[in-house]
Amino acid sequence: MCQSNSRLHHDGGTARPVSRRRFLAQAAGAVALPAFVPGTVLGADGRTPAGDRIRTGHVGVGGRGSGHVGALLGDPSAQVVAVCDPFESKRETNRRRAESRYADEIGRGTYKGCRAYADFRDLVARDDVDAVFIASPEFWHALHSIWAMRHGKDVYCEKAMTLTARESQAVREAVRRHGRVFQLGTQQRSSANFRFAAELALNGYLGKLHTVKVGVPGGRNLPVASPADPPPGLDYEMWLGPAPYAPYNDLKCSYNWYFVYDYCIGWIGSWGGHHVDSALWGTPQLHTGRVEVQGTAVFPATGLADTSISWSVEVTEPGGLRMLFCDNGRQAQGVRFEGKDGWVHVWRGGIRAEPASLLKVALRPGDVHLYHSRSHQGNFLDCIRTRRDPVADVDTGFRATVMTIVADVATRTGRKLTWDWAAERFIDDDAANRMLSRPMRSPWTL
């Protein structure tokens, strides 16, 4: 396994830090007898000593998870020491990728400092893993996050934070109980344009706000999928985990799970979480007190997919501010704050405003200045060292995730609902409240 970058070696009473290259070379030469640097290397105040490398484990290393591995391999302050996936090909590809990268850095071809696992419990139980990056399917997020935090790990979790509102509550409770750093992968909070748009809305530069519009990609149909035998190299039982049992088929275990309700609520939540989060950043009145929610959606008539293809949801707070949340067939991609004196529309490709002079506004010292982060992963690593909350902490993640779940419930019930943020439940609607949680397949439990 791998030691941290700045372990101090003593020579005649003089301490000297070990360079990244020398550190990796030493680790490569010690494969037969791995040396662990336990999490207790963190100081008594929870801070990482200057220069120490944060050792990361990665649960779920498909497309998005593999991207996290690549980013961390390029960060000299971090060390990828473990990867996990029920697909053998995915975990082995990323294990070899890490070992090849570190072998190149030390000029050897035999570096063996990254382990691959099929079972996440083996990864999170390791004492030499400081932080876990989670990019598994969303129905696993709560268990993976909570299990990691119970073992003393800080967590970076992809959105949506969880599959259900009850699971989001459990993750939030675990963050507080175990005192962990938790970052949700809503990376628009580390975008200057999204931050600036929210600051314009918060500080009155648009005049009194009346509407915020949110547009995200719509869902999709999938064909009927016949049961089949799982392919060699897939631990299907581990892939399925807490979800209701269903036979394997050749469509659902890569990407298409986003559109199967047992595993995800669809793009209304998984894509919607990004832009709804950015909308709530500039309109805190929409996530306090009570709000009315109503909406409609179109769902697939046949086939494997059973999450919304298109939808239109309206959320209204007592002061009259509305959020209109739709798919891109009904509303332009991004977030648009509209006020009495102007509007600003931000999306991942840019930002526009009317009047255009709004884009030249310089915030005053007395204005609300939102959390400044240039790098989402970098912010997470910095917060591991400082123990401060990251830019997309568990509370903001909770609100964004739950708001999309509430929107989905409104489209499925087809009636106007009242959501109470203080009670975290619908008012006088038992049927809607039952949709806020789901049982987990034995033996899995929160």
Coordinates of N, CA and C in Angstrom, one line a residue, residues 5 7 72 93 126 143 156 164 169-170 173 175 180 223 259 346 361 363 376 379 383 395 420:
N5 N 2.9 11.5 1.5 CA 4.0 12.1 0.8 C 5.0 12.8 1.7
R7 N 5.9 12.1 5.0 CA 6.3 11.4 6.2 C 7.8 11.9 6.5
L72 N -7.6 12.7 -9.6 CA -6.8 12.5 -8.4 C -5.4 12.1 -8.7
T93 N -9.1 -2.1 -14.6 CA -8.6 -1.0 -15.5 C -8.2 0.2 -14.7
R126 N -10.4 -0.1 5.4 CA -8.9 0.1 5.5 C -8.6 1.3 6.3
L143 N -26.0 4.1 1.4 CA -25.2 3.1 2.1 C -23.7 3.3 1.9
Y156 N -16.8 12.3 -0.7 CA -17.2 13.1 -1.9 C -18.2 12.1 -2.6
T164 N -33.8 8.5 -2.0 CA -35.0 8.9 -1.3 C -34.8 10.0 -0.3
Q169 N -31.9 12.2 4.8 CA -31.9 12.5 6.2 C -30.8 11.7 6.9
A170 N -30.7 10.4 6.5 CA -29.8 9.5 7.2 C -28.3 9.9 6.9
E173 N -27.5 13.0 9.0 CA -27.3 12.6 10.4 C -25.9 12.0 10.5
V175 N -23.2 12.5 8.7 CA -22.2 13.6 8.7 C -22.0 14.3 10.0
R180 N -17.7 14.3 9.8 CA -17.0 14.1 8.6 C -17.2 15.3 7.6
P223 N -36.0 0.2 -24.6 CA -36.8 -1.0 -25.1 C -37.0 -2.0 -24.0
F259 N -32.7 5.6 -15.7 CA -34.1 5.8 -16.1 C -35.0 4.6 -15.6
V346 N -28.0 31.7 -16.6 CA -26.7 31.0 -16.5 C -26.8 29.6 -16.9
V361 N -21.5 44.2 -12.8 CA -21.7 44.6 -11.4 C -20.5 44.1 -10.6
L363 N -19.7 43.5 -6.8 CA -20.3 43.4 -5.5 C -19.7 44.4 -4.5
H376 N -13.9 22.0 -7.5 CA -14.8 21.2 -6.6 C -14.1 20.1 -5.9
N379 N -11.5 21.9 -3.5 CA -12.2 22.4 -2.3 C -12.4 21.3 -1.3
C383 N -10.8 21.1 2.4 CA -11.6 21.0 3.6 C -11.3 19.7 4.4
D395 N -25.9 19.9 3.8 CA -27.2 20.6 3.9 C -27.7 21.1 2.6
D420 N -43.4 21.0 3.7 CA -43.0 21.7 4.9 C -41.5 21.4 5.1

